[in-house]
Amino acid sequence: IQYVLSGFPTLAEKEIYDYKEVIPLQAYESDMKEKSLLSWFARLEYDYQKKYFISASFRRDGSSTFGAKNRWGTFPSIAGGWNFSEESFIKDNLEWLSFGKIRASWGRSGMHFEECYLALGSLYSGQPFMGESTLSWGNGLYNEELSWEKTDQYDFGLDMDFFNYRLNLTIDYYYKYTRALINKEVLPGDMYGFNGVQWRNTMAISNEGLELDAKIDILRDTEVKWRTRFNVSRNWNRFRKSYSGRDFQEKVIGKPLSGIYLFKDLGMIESDADVPYVFDQSGKKQMLSPEGDEEYFFTKGMRRIADINGDGQLTDDDLVYAGTTLPQAYGGLVNEVRWKNFDVNVLLTYTLGRKMVNSFKYSTLQGRLGVYPVFSNVSLSDFWQSASDGSKYQTLGLYGNSTLINITGQTTAALENVHYCRLKQLTIGYNLPKRIMKKLWVDGIRIFVTGEDLFLLSNYSGLDPEVTNIGTGFDDGRTYPLARKWTFGLTVNF
């Protein structure tokens, strides 16, 4: 029980309001939530002569988490396949083809929210006002139109086996369009001095990708067995729609969700005549500075940064799209080799064309003494000394403005196109002979050793590209590289 009061009144207040007693009010909090889901489901499948396949499904779902007018969603799907290797004209002419199938599908799915009361406009305890407790619309206003997030997905695939199933190839293409994504929107106008917010189905994004998977039995009918598997993937995503039809926060319509936004680098400021400036409204010459700080500005020997909006200061409004953190391709290579009682398993992973920014390198080389520790070899770095010397780093000196320092690590000149390959896992095992198993009254004993993250090959200027934030693409030096790990084990089967 909590006693909610206007504070104990003073003698003067007693005379004005004539307080006679303290009224106890009950306050209750609980994390209990309740929601219900009602679903109908039907499926139809048809197979004709093991060559033609079709499958269709239909489901209807209603959820209490949505608005009263849009609680029900309809989610159909259809898929079809053709085993063309079963056709007589294929069997009679392509003996090297063991199996072939083309498949395609389309389906719609819906997202069921974890939060139970987004549509109901839940109230929360607000800040006291003149001693009285208040309630606020902290989670958004009531919205009876709030509905399912819906995703339409299209898939096309090809499966093929060659040379008596010695080689298998699988190719897949998918496209996903998610519409009616919910977002907390700020409503126009003013509600009692506060901006009203409401959860609405306003956003849309798309994802598409291409995947290739190959499995090969290199040595199958010999004493040494060797099987390898290789896969490569590529993914694209886009921000498609916002509530206003314009860019939303860091998301740009038509651009990838995981975009990298940097200041545009125009090269080195070689002379005093190249120092960027603008004229303010009074006609006064204003030097380009970070966030309008006139005490610190760009000068000779520093990087020249583009002032995109021409206001004489560098802010987030001057950032430009420089690429996406999604790689051009990524995948892995697995090799399994067996000989008598020995087995070896090798897993390599790789990434090609991933954009990232080693902002830590610029901070440590261009930072203020005592603020950023120097972890780079200064003797191997070329700092600007004179015009046209082709230096990569601006003049070596002490800069008093931290924003000025940080900007040098957020330019297009710091963007790297990174490739890397890592020995992710290596396992070597040995199974004891069966004659020993019989004497020990066990079914099997296997001794093995496994190494993880044993080596890394990369063109990245930082420590470990794999730990760089995939969401932002920035490496600020605060994440440890992946550690090498060894595991020794014994497996006994009874």
Short mmCIF file of C-alpha atoms in Angstrom, two decimals:
data_model
loop_
_atom_site.label_atom_id
_atom_site.label_comp_id
_atom_site.label_asym_id
_atom_site.label_seq_id
_atom_site.Cartn_x
_atom_site.Cartn_y
_atom_site.Cartn_z
CA ILE A 1 0.00 0.00 0.00
CA GLN A 2 1.37 3.39 -0.99
CA TYR A 3 0.08 6.62 0.51
CA VAL A 4 -0.23 9.19 -2.28
CA LEU A 5 -0.45 12.69 -0.84
CA SER A 6 -0.06 16.31 -1.79
CA GLY A 7 2.64 16.45 0.86
CA PHE A 8 1.94 17.18 4.48
CA PRO A 9 0.31 20.63 4.47
CA THR A 10 1.76 23.54 6.35
CA LEU A 11 -0.31 25.46 8.85
CA ALA A 12 -1.11 28.09 6.19
CA GLU A 13 -2.24 25.38 3.78
CA LYS A 14 -4.47 23.91 6.46
CA GLU A 15 -6.17 27.24 6.79
CA ILE A 16 -6.70 27.51 3.00
CA TYR A 17 -7.64 23.94 2.07
CA ASP A 18 -8.88 22.76 5.45
CA TYR A 19 -7.06 19.37 5.28
CA LYS A 20 -8.61 17.08 7.86
CA GLU A 21 -7.12 13.65 7.11
CA VAL A 22 -4.69 11.65 5.01
CA ILE A 23 -6.46 9.49 2.41
CA PRO A 24 -4.69 6.17 1.67
CA LEU A 25 -4.68 5.09 -1.98
CA GLN A 26 -3.56 1.72 -3.27
CA ALA A 27 -0.79 1.46 -5.89
CA TYR A 28 -0.28 -1.88 -7.66
CA GLU A 29 2.32 -3.02 -10.15
CA SER A 30 2.56 -6.34 -11.98
CA ASP A 31 4.43 -7.76 -14.97
CA MET A 32 1.57 -10.14 -15.78
CA LYS A 33 0.43 -9.93 -19.40
CA GLU A 34 -2.39 -11.62 -21.22
CA LYS A 35 -3.01 -12.19 -24.92
CA SER A 36 -4.95 -14.65 -27.03
CA LEU A 37 -4.54 -16.07 -30.53
CA LEU A 38 -7.14 -17.91 -32.59
CA SER A 39 -6.09 -19.63 -35.83
CA TRP A 40 -7.60 -21.62 -38.69
CA PHE A 41 -5.38 -23.66 -40.96
CA ALA A 42 -5.80 -25.78 -44.09
CA ARG A 43 -3.37 -27.44 -46.49
CA LEU A 44 -3.68 -29.19 -49.85
CA GLU A 45 -0.89 -31.21 -51.47
CA TYR A 46 -0.84 -33.03 -54.81
CA ASP A 47 1.80 -35.26 -56.39
CA TYR A 48 1.49 -36.59 -59.93
CA GLN A 49 3.79 -39.46 -60.97
CA LYS A 50 6.60 -38.18 -58.74
CA LYS A 51 7.21 -35.47 -61.32
CA TYR A 52 4.80 -32.65 -60.62
CA PHE A 53 4.17 -31.26 -57.16
CA ILE A 54 1.88 -28.57 -55.85
CA SER A 55 1.12 -27.48 -52.33
CA ALA A 56 -1.22 -24.75 -51.10
CA SER A 57 -2.03 -23.60 -47.61
CA PHE A 58 -4.37 -21.08 -46.07
CA ARG A 59 -4.47 -19.75 -42.56
CA ARG A 60 -6.49 -17.12 -40.77
CA ASP A 61 -5.23 -15.70 -37.49
CA GLY A 62 -6.80 -13.35 -34.99
CA SER A 63 -4.83 -11.77 -32.16
CA SER A 64 -5.84 -9.68 -29.17
CA THR A 65 -2.67 -7.58 -29.49
CA PHE A 66 -4.03 -5.61 -32.46
CA GLY A 67 -6.67 -2.94 -32.82
CA ALA A 68 -10.33 -3.85 -32.61
CA LYS A 69 -10.85 -3.26 -36.36
CA ASN A 70 -7.81 -5.21 -37.59
CA ARG A 71 -7.29 -8.21 -35.36
CA TRP A 72 -7.59 -10.78 -38.13
CA GLY A 73 -5.02 -11.51 -40.81
CA THR A 74 -5.11 -13.82 -43.83
CA PHE A 75 -1.94 -15.67 -44.81
CA PRO A 76 -2.03 -17.89 -47.93
CA SER A 77 0.85 -19.67 -49.67
CA ILE A 78 1.43 -21.79 -52.76
CA ALA A 79 4.40 -23.83 -53.95
CA GLY A 80 5.14 -25.98 -56.96
CA GLY A 81 7.93 -28.23 -58.21
CA TRP A 82 8.91 -30.17 -61.30
CA ASN A 83 11.27 -33.17 -61.22
CA PHE A 84 12.42 -32.77 -64.81
CA SER A 85 14.96 -35.57 -64.40
CA GLU A 86 12.02 -38.03 -64.37
CA GLU A 87 10.99 -37.06 -67.88
CA SER A 88 11.83 -39.68 -70.50
CA PHE A 89 13.58 -37.22 -72.83
CA ILE A 90 15.97 -36.37 -69.94
CA LYS A 91 16.60 -39.96 -68.82
CA ASP A 92 17.33 -41.15 -72.34
CA ASN A 93 19.75 -38.37 -73.29
CA LEU A 94 21.41 -37.07 -70.11
CA GLU A 95 22.81 -40.07 -68.28
CA TRP A 96 25.21 -37.92 -66.30
CA LEU A 97 22.26 -36.12 -64.66
CA SER A 98 21.12 -38.09 -61.62
CA PHE A 99 18.44 -35.73 -60.39
CA GLY A 100 16.98 -32.36 -61.36
CA LYS A 101 14.20 -30.29 -59.88
CA ILE A 102 12.85 -26.77 -60.36
CA ARG A 103 10.76 -25.24 -57.56
CA ALA A 104 8.98 -21.98 -56.87
CA SER A 105 6.83 -20.66 -54.05
CA TRP A 106 5.05 -17.62 -52.73
CA GLY A 107 3.68 -17.04 -49.28
CA ARG A 108 2.50 -14.37 -46.89
CA SER A 109 3.28 -14.37 -43.19
CA GLY A 110 2.45 -12.09 -40.28
CA MET A 111 4.36 -10.89 -37.24
CA HIS A 112 2.75 -11.40 -33.84
CA PHE A 113 3.97 -8.73 -31.38
CA GLU A 114 5.61 -9.63 -28.09
CA GLU A 115 4.10 -6.51 -26.53
CA CYS A 116 0.48 -7.20 -25.71
CA TYR A 117 -1.02 -3.73 -25.43
CA LEU A 118 0.48 -1.51 -28.16
CA ALA A 119 -2.95 -0.91 -29.70
CA LEU A 120 -4.60 -0.08 -26.38
CA GLY A 121 -2.58 2.97 -25.47
CA SER A 122 -1.26 1.79 -22.10
CA LEU A 123 -0.93 4.35 -19.33
CA TYR A 124 2.16 4.75 -17.18
CA SER A 125 2.92 6.53 -13.94
CA GLY A 126 4.02 10.06 -14.74
CA GLN A 127 5.89 12.77 -12.86
CA PRO A 128 4.08 14.17 -9.81
CA PHE A 129 2.30 17.48 -10.38
CA MET A 130 1.79 19.73 -7.36
CA GLY A 131 2.20 16.69 -5.16
CA GLU A 132 -0.40 14.60 -6.99
CA SER A 133 0.38 11.42 -8.96
CA THR A 134 -0.25 11.54 -12.71
CA LEU A 135 -0.67 9.21 -15.67
CA SER A 136 0.98 9.56 -19.08
CA TRP A 137 0.61 8.00 -22.53
CA GLY A 138 4.21 6.80 -22.48
CA ASN A 139 3.59 3.86 -24.82
CA GLY A 140 1.44 5.62 -27.39
CA LEU A 141 -2.19 6.54 -27.87
CA TYR A 142 -5.02 4.11 -28.54
CA ASN A 143 -5.12 2.85 -32.16
CA GLU A 144 -7.93 0.52 -33.19
CA GLU A 145 -6.45 0.32 -36.74
CA LEU A 146 -3.14 -1.29 -35.66
CA SER A 147 -2.69 -4.58 -37.49
CA TRP A 148 -0.29 -7.36 -38.48
CA GLU A 149 3.10 -6.75 -40.02
CA LYS A 150 2.86 -8.67 -43.30
CA THR A 151 5.67 -10.19 -45.36
CA ASP A 152 5.36 -11.51 -48.90
CA GLN A 153 8.16 -13.86 -49.89
CA TYR A 154 9.01 -15.30 -53.32
CA ASP A 155 11.42 -18.23 -53.70
CA PHE A 156 12.87 -19.85 -56.81
CA GLY A 157 15.23 -22.82 -56.65
CA LEU A 158 17.10 -25.37 -58.71
CA ASP A 159 18.39 -28.71 -57.34
CA MET A 160 20.67 -30.89 -59.44
CA ASP A 161 22.78 -34.03 -58.87
CA PHE A 162 25.41 -35.24 -61.29
CA PHE A 163 27.51 -38.35 -61.90
CA ASN A 164 25.59 -40.78 -59.72
CA TYR A 165 25.06 -38.20 -56.97
CA ARG A 166 28.77 -37.43 -56.68
CA LEU A 167 28.16 -33.71 -57.24
CA ASN A 168 25.17 -31.78 -55.89
CA LEU A 169 24.30 -28.16 -56.75
CA THR A 170 21.55 -26.07 -55.17
CA ILE A 171 20.74 -22.53 -56.28
CA ASP A 172 18.18 -20.36 -54.48
CA TYR A 173 16.87 -16.87 -55.05
CA TYR A 174 14.49 -15.15 -52.61
CA TYR A 175 12.73 -11.82 -52.39
CA LYS A 176 10.95 -10.60 -49.25
CA TYR A 177 8.85 -7.47 -49.00
CA THR A 178 7.68 -6.55 -45.52
CA ARG A 179 4.98 -3.91 -45.33
CA ALA A 180 2.93 -2.41 -42.52
CA LEU A 181 5.91 -2.45 -40.14
CA ILE A 182 4.93 -0.80 -36.91
CA ASN A 183 6.65 2.35 -35.70
CA LYS A 184 5.99 4.84 -32.94
CA GLU A 185 4.94 7.93 -34.87
CA VAL A 186 4.89 11.48 -33.51
CA LEU A 187 1.47 12.96 -34.23
CA PRO A 188 1.05 16.53 -35.47
CA GLY A 189 -0.21 19.21 -33.14
CA ASP A 190 0.19 19.64 -29.42
CA MET A 191 -1.54 17.61 -26.72
CA TYR A 192 -1.54 19.40 -23.38
CA GLY A 193 2.00 20.61 -23.99
CA PHE A 194 3.34 17.21 -25.11
CA ASN A 195 3.77 15.62 -28.52
CA GLY A 196 1.36 12.73 -28.91
CA VAL A 197 2.76 9.42 -30.17
CA GLN A 198 0.97 6.42 -31.57
CA TRP A 199 2.01 3.00 -32.86
CA ARG A 200 1.08 2.70 -36.54
CA ASN A 201 1.71 0.37 -39.50
CA THR A 202 3.79 2.79 -41.56
CA MET A 203 7.14 1.29 -42.62
CA ALA A 204 8.23 -1.08 -45.41
CA ILE A 205 11.53 -2.84 -46.13
CA SER A 206 12.71 -5.42 -48.66
CA ASN A 207 15.29 -8.21 -48.62
CA GLU A 208 16.52 -10.30 -51.50
CA GLY A 209 19.32 -12.76 -51.84
CA LEU A 210 21.08 -15.36 -53.93
CA GLU A 211 22.61 -18.54 -52.52
CA LEU A 212 24.71 -21.30 -54.09
CA ASP A 213 25.54 -24.56 -52.32
CA ALA A 214 27.76 -27.31 -53.75
CA LYS A 215 28.61 -30.73 -52.28
CA ILE A 216 31.27 -32.91 -53.89
CA ASP A 217 32.46 -36.43 -53.10
CA ILE A 218 36.01 -36.03 -54.37
CA LEU A 219 37.10 -39.47 -53.14
CA ARG A 220 34.22 -41.84 -52.49
CA ASP A 221 35.12 -45.38 -53.59
CA THR A 222 38.66 -45.44 -52.22
CA GLU A 223 40.18 -46.17 -48.83
CA VAL A 224 40.50 -42.45 -48.25
CA LYS A 225 37.14 -40.69 -48.20
CA TRP A 226 37.10 -36.98 -49.02
CA ARG A 227 33.96 -34.86 -49.13
CA THR A 228 33.86 -31.10 -49.52
CA ARG A 229 31.08 -28.55 -49.34
CA PHE A 230 31.16 -24.96 -50.55
CA ASN A 231 28.55 -22.21 -50.28
CA VAL A 232 28.36 -18.55 -51.24
CA SER A 233 25.59 -16.05 -50.48
CA ARG A 234 24.67 -12.48 -51.28
CA ASN A 235 21.98 -10.35 -49.65
CA TRP A 236 20.51 -6.95 -50.50
CA ASN A 237 18.08 -4.98 -48.37
CA ARG A 238 16.35 -1.64 -48.83
CA PHE A 239 14.33 0.81 -46.80
CA ARG A 240 11.21 1.23 -48.93
CA LYS A 241 8.66 3.38 -47.17
CA SER A 242 8.10 5.68 -44.21
CA TYR A 243 5.07 7.37 -42.71
CA SER A 244 5.90 10.74 -44.25
CA GLY A 245 7.22 9.39 -47.55
CA ARG A 246 10.63 10.89 -46.73
CA ASP A 247 13.80 9.58 -45.12
CA PHE A 248 13.35 8.49 -41.52
CA GLN A 249 16.14 9.20 -39.03
CA GLU A 250 19.24 7.35 -40.33
CA LYS A 251 17.21 5.35 -42.88
CA VAL A 252 17.19 6.66 -46.46
CA ILE A 253 14.44 5.53 -48.82
CA GLY A 254 15.87 3.27 -51.50
CA LYS A 255 19.14 2.72 -49.62
CA PRO A 256 20.23 -0.32 -47.54
CA LEU A 257 19.16 -0.46 -43.92
CA SER A 258 22.74 -1.01 -42.79
CA GLY A 259 24.26 1.96 -44.60
CA ILE A 260 27.50 3.76 -43.76
CA TYR A 261 27.26 7.56 -43.69
CA LEU A 262 30.48 9.59 -43.73
CA PHE A 263 31.81 13.07 -44.35
CA LYS A 264 32.96 13.44 -47.94
CA ASP A 265 36.75 13.76 -48.13
CA LEU A 266 38.11 16.17 -50.79
CA GLY A 267 41.79 15.53 -50.17
CA MET A 268 44.38 17.45 -48.15
CA ILE A 269 44.29 21.20 -47.56
CA GLU A 270 47.62 22.00 -49.24
CA SER A 271 47.82 25.78 -48.72
CA ASP A 272 46.18 28.69 -46.93
CA ALA A 273 44.27 29.45 -50.11
CA ASP A 274 42.61 26.04 -49.93
CA VAL A 275 41.24 26.52 -46.40
CA PRO A 276 37.43 26.21 -46.74
CA TYR A 277 35.23 29.09 -45.61
CA VAL A 278 31.82 30.72 -46.16
CA PHE A 279 30.40 34.19 -45.61
CA ASP A 280 27.77 34.58 -42.91
CA GLN A 281 24.69 36.83 -43.13
CA SER A 282 26.67 39.90 -42.12
CA GLY A 283 29.29 39.29 -44.82
CA LYS A 284 31.92 38.13 -42.33
CA LYS A 285 34.29 35.42 -43.47
CA GLN A 286 33.59 32.26 -41.48
CA MET A 287 36.09 29.37 -41.46
CA LEU A 288 34.77 25.81 -41.71
CA SER A 289 34.53 24.40 -38.19
CA PRO A 290 33.04 21.39 -36.41
CA GLU A 291 29.51 22.09 -35.20
CA GLY A 292 30.02 25.86 -35.42
CA ASP A 293 32.89 26.00 -32.89
CA GLU A 294 34.76 29.07 -34.19
CA GLU A 295 37.71 28.49 -31.87
CA TYR A 296 38.76 25.37 -33.77
CA PHE A 297 38.62 25.22 -37.55
CA PHE A 298 40.18 23.36 -40.47
CA THR A 299 43.50 24.68 -41.67
CA LYS A 300 46.50 23.82 -43.86
CA GLY A 301 47.75 20.28 -43.45
CA MET A 302 44.37 18.86 -42.48
CA ARG A 303 41.80 16.87 -44.43
CA ARG A 304 39.40 18.96 -46.49
CA ILE A 305 35.81 17.93 -45.75
CA ALA A 306 32.86 18.83 -47.94
CA ASP A 307 30.36 21.21 -46.37
CA ILE A 308 27.34 19.67 -48.11
CA ASN A 309 24.72 22.23 -47.03
CA GLY A 310 27.13 25.19 -47.14
CA ASP A 311 26.44 26.52 -43.65
CA GLY A 312 30.11 26.80 -42.65
CA GLN A 313 30.04 24.04 -40.07
CA LEU A 314 30.27 20.26 -40.14
CA THR A 315 27.35 18.46 -38.53
CA ASP A 316 25.41 15.27 -39.14
CA ASP A 317 23.55 17.13 -41.90
CA ASP A 318 26.73 16.91 -44.01
CA LEU A 319 27.01 13.11 -43.92
CA VAL A 320 26.67 11.29 -47.24
CA TYR A 321 25.90 7.67 -48.07
CA ALA A 322 29.19 5.81 -48.66
CA GLY A 323 28.12 2.17 -48.92
CA THR A 324 26.58 -0.68 -47.01
CA THR A 325 28.03 -2.91 -44.33
CA LEU A 326 26.60 -5.96 -46.10
CA PRO A 327 29.38 -7.84 -47.94
CA GLN A 328 29.40 -8.51 -51.67
CA ALA A 329 29.57 -12.23 -50.89
CA TYR A 330 30.15 -14.51 -47.92
CA GLY A 331 30.19 -18.21 -47.22
CA GLY A 332 32.30 -21.16 -46.18
CA LEU A 333 34.24 -24.21 -47.26
CA VAL A 334 34.08 -27.52 -45.37
CA ASN A 335 36.37 -30.49 -45.98
CA GLU A 336 35.83 -33.90 -44.39
CA VAL A 337 38.55 -36.53 -44.81
CA ARG A 338 38.43 -40.07 -43.40
CA TRP A 339 41.13 -42.74 -43.51
CA LYS A 340 40.80 -45.93 -41.51
CA ASN A 341 40.11 -44.77 -37.92
CA PHE A 342 41.25 -41.18 -38.47
CA ASP A 343 39.04 -38.24 -39.43
CA VAL A 344 39.80 -34.60 -40.18
CA ASN A 345 37.26 -31.78 -40.46
CA VAL A 346 38.30 -28.32 -41.70
CA LEU A 347 35.96 -25.30 -41.80
CA LEU A 348 36.99 -22.08 -43.57
CA THR A 349 34.76 -19.00 -43.61
CA TYR A 350 35.22 -15.99 -45.85
CA THR A 351 33.76 -12.57 -46.61
CA LEU A 352 34.34 -10.51 -49.75
CA GLY A 353 33.80 -6.79 -50.25
CA ARG A 354 32.60 -5.73 -46.81
CA LYS A 355 32.77 -1.99 -46.19
CA MET A 356 34.08 -0.82 -42.81
CA VAL A 357 35.74 2.19 -41.21
CA ASN A 358 38.76 1.82 -38.95
CA SER A 359 38.00 4.96 -36.97
CA PHE A 360 40.24 3.78 -34.13
CA LYS A 361 43.33 4.08 -36.33
CA TYR A 362 42.64 7.75 -36.98
CA SER A 363 41.83 8.45 -33.35
CA THR A 364 45.08 6.96 -32.09
CA LEU A 365 47.28 8.61 -34.75
CA GLN A 366 45.58 12.01 -34.84
CA GLY A 367 44.46 12.25 -31.23
CA ARG A 368 45.51 14.46 -28.38
CA LEU A 369 48.38 13.25 -26.24
CA GLY A 370 47.11 11.52 -23.11
CA VAL A 371 43.59 11.11 -24.48
CA TYR A 372 44.02 8.44 -27.16
CA PRO A 373 46.79 5.87 -26.59
CA VAL A 374 49.00 5.27 -29.64
CA PHE A 375 48.69 1.63 -30.74
CA SER A 376 49.96 2.21 -34.29
CA ASN A 377 53.53 2.44 -35.50
CA VAL A 378 53.96 6.17 -36.05
CA SER A 379 57.24 5.65 -37.95
CA LEU A 380 55.34 3.76 -40.66
CA SER A 381 52.69 6.44 -41.07
CA ASP A 382 53.11 9.37 -43.45
CA PHE A 383 51.97 12.68 -41.99
CA TRP A 384 51.51 15.86 -44.01
CA GLN A 385 54.53 18.15 -44.04
CA SER A 386 54.39 20.06 -47.30
CA ALA A 387 52.13 20.57 -50.30
CA SER A 388 51.67 17.66 -52.70
CA ASP A 389 53.73 15.20 -50.65
CA GLY A 390 50.97 12.57 -51.04
CA SER A 391 50.56 12.05 -47.30
CA LYS A 392 47.69 9.96 -46.01
CA TYR A 393 47.41 11.51 -42.56
CA GLN A 394 47.05 15.16 -41.71
CA THR A 395 49.91 17.01 -40.07
CA LEU A 396 51.14 15.55 -36.79
CA GLY A 397 50.14 17.85 -33.96
CA LEU A 398 47.89 18.40 -30.99
CA TYR A 399 44.26 19.35 -31.66
CA GLY A 400 42.23 20.80 -28.85
CA ASN A 401 38.79 19.92 -30.17
CA SER A 402 37.72 16.28 -29.83
CA THR A 403 35.02 16.66 -32.50
CA LEU A 404 37.67 17.87 -34.94
CA ILE A 405 39.72 14.75 -34.21
CA ASN A 406 36.81 12.36 -34.53
CA ILE A 407 35.75 13.78 -37.90
CA THR A 408 39.05 12.63 -39.44
CA GLY A 409 38.02 9.05 -38.69
CA GLN A 410 34.57 9.52 -40.21
CA THR A 411 35.43 10.51 -43.77
CA THR A 412 35.21 8.63 -47.04
CA ALA A 413 39.03 8.45 -47.03
CA ALA A 414 38.81 6.12 -44.02
CA LEU A 415 36.43 3.70 -45.78
CA GLU A 416 37.96 0.29 -46.52
CA ASN A 417 36.81 -2.49 -48.83
CA VAL A 418 37.70 -5.52 -46.74
CA HIS A 419 38.13 -9.19 -47.66
CA TYR A 420 39.02 -11.87 -45.16
CA CYS A 421 39.25 -15.63 -44.76
CA ARG A 422 39.44 -17.44 -41.43
CA LEU A 423 40.21 -21.00 -40.39
CA LYS A 424 37.15 -21.19 -38.19
CA GLN A 425 37.50 -24.74 -36.96
CA LEU A 426 39.89 -27.69 -37.33
CA THR A 427 39.08 -31.06 -35.76
CA ILE A 428 41.29 -34.15 -35.82
CA GLY A 429 39.86 -37.36 -34.35
CA TYR A 430 40.77 -41.01 -33.89
CA ASN A 431 38.42 -43.92 -33.20
CA LEU A 432 39.98 -46.77 -31.26
CA PRO A 433 39.88 -50.15 -33.08
CA LYS A 434 36.87 -52.40 -32.51
CA ARG A 435 38.96 -55.19 -30.99
CA ILE A 436 39.92 -52.86 -28.15
CA MET A 437 36.28 -51.82 -27.73
CA LYS A 438 35.24 -55.43 -27.18
CA LYS A 439 37.82 -55.86 -24.43
CA LEU A 440 36.65 -52.67 -22.71
CA TRP A 441 32.94 -53.56 -23.06
CA VAL A 442 32.09 -50.29 -24.80
CA ASP A 443 30.65 -49.49 -28.21
CA GLY A 444 33.21 -46.85 -29.15
CA ILE A 445 35.91 -44.47 -27.94
CA ARG A 446 36.95 -41.40 -29.90
CA ILE A 447 39.81 -39.06 -29.04
CA PHE A 448 39.81 -35.66 -30.69
CA VAL A 449 41.34 -32.20 -30.65
CA THR A 450 39.59 -29.08 -31.97
CA GLY A 451 41.09 -25.68 -32.73
CA GLU A 452 38.93 -22.58 -33.30
CA ASP A 453 39.85 -19.31 -35.01
CA LEU A 454 43.36 -20.52 -35.71
CA PHE A 455 44.38 -17.95 -38.33
CA LEU A 456 43.04 -14.97 -40.28
CA LEU A 457 44.00 -13.71 -43.73
CA SER A 458 42.78 -10.17 -44.43
CA ASN A 459 43.61 -6.85 -46.08
CA TYR A 460 42.04 -4.95 -43.16
CA SER A 461 44.19 -2.29 -41.45
CA GLY A 462 42.67 -3.08 -38.03
CA LEU A 463 42.93 -6.08 -35.75
CA ASP A 464 39.95 -8.29 -36.62
CA PRO A 465 37.33 -7.38 -39.25
CA GLU A 466 34.91 -10.07 -38.06
CA VAL A 467 34.22 -8.27 -34.77
CA THR A 468 33.52 -4.92 -36.44
CA ASN A 469 29.94 -3.82 -35.84
CA ILE A 470 27.87 -5.17 -38.75
CA GLY A 471 25.17 -2.57 -38.07
CA THR A 472 27.34 0.56 -38.33
CA GLY A 473 30.55 -0.65 -40.00
CA PHE A 474 32.68 1.34 -37.53
CA ASP A 475 35.62 -0.18 -35.66
CA ASP A 476 36.29 2.01 -32.63
CA GLY A 477 38.83 -0.36 -31.08
CA ARG A 478 36.64 -1.31 -28.14
CA THR A 479 36.05 -4.94 -29.15
CA TYR A 480 38.62 -7.67 -28.57
CA PRO A 481 39.62 -9.80 -31.58
CA LEU A 482 38.40 -13.40 -31.57
CA ALA A 483 40.60 -15.57 -29.36
CA ARG A 484 42.33 -18.74 -30.53
CA LYS A 485 40.90 -21.74 -28.70
CA TRP A 486 41.95 -25.39 -28.32
CA THR A 487 39.73 -28.19 -27.04
CA PHE A 488 40.84 -31.74 -26.22
CA GLY A 489 38.11 -34.32 -25.80
CA LEU A 490 37.21 -37.94 -25.27
CA THR A 491 33.89 -39.48 -26.36
CA VAL A 492 32.81 -42.85 -24.98
CA ASN A 493 29.70 -44.71 -26.22
CA PHE A 494 28.25 -47.57 -24.18
#
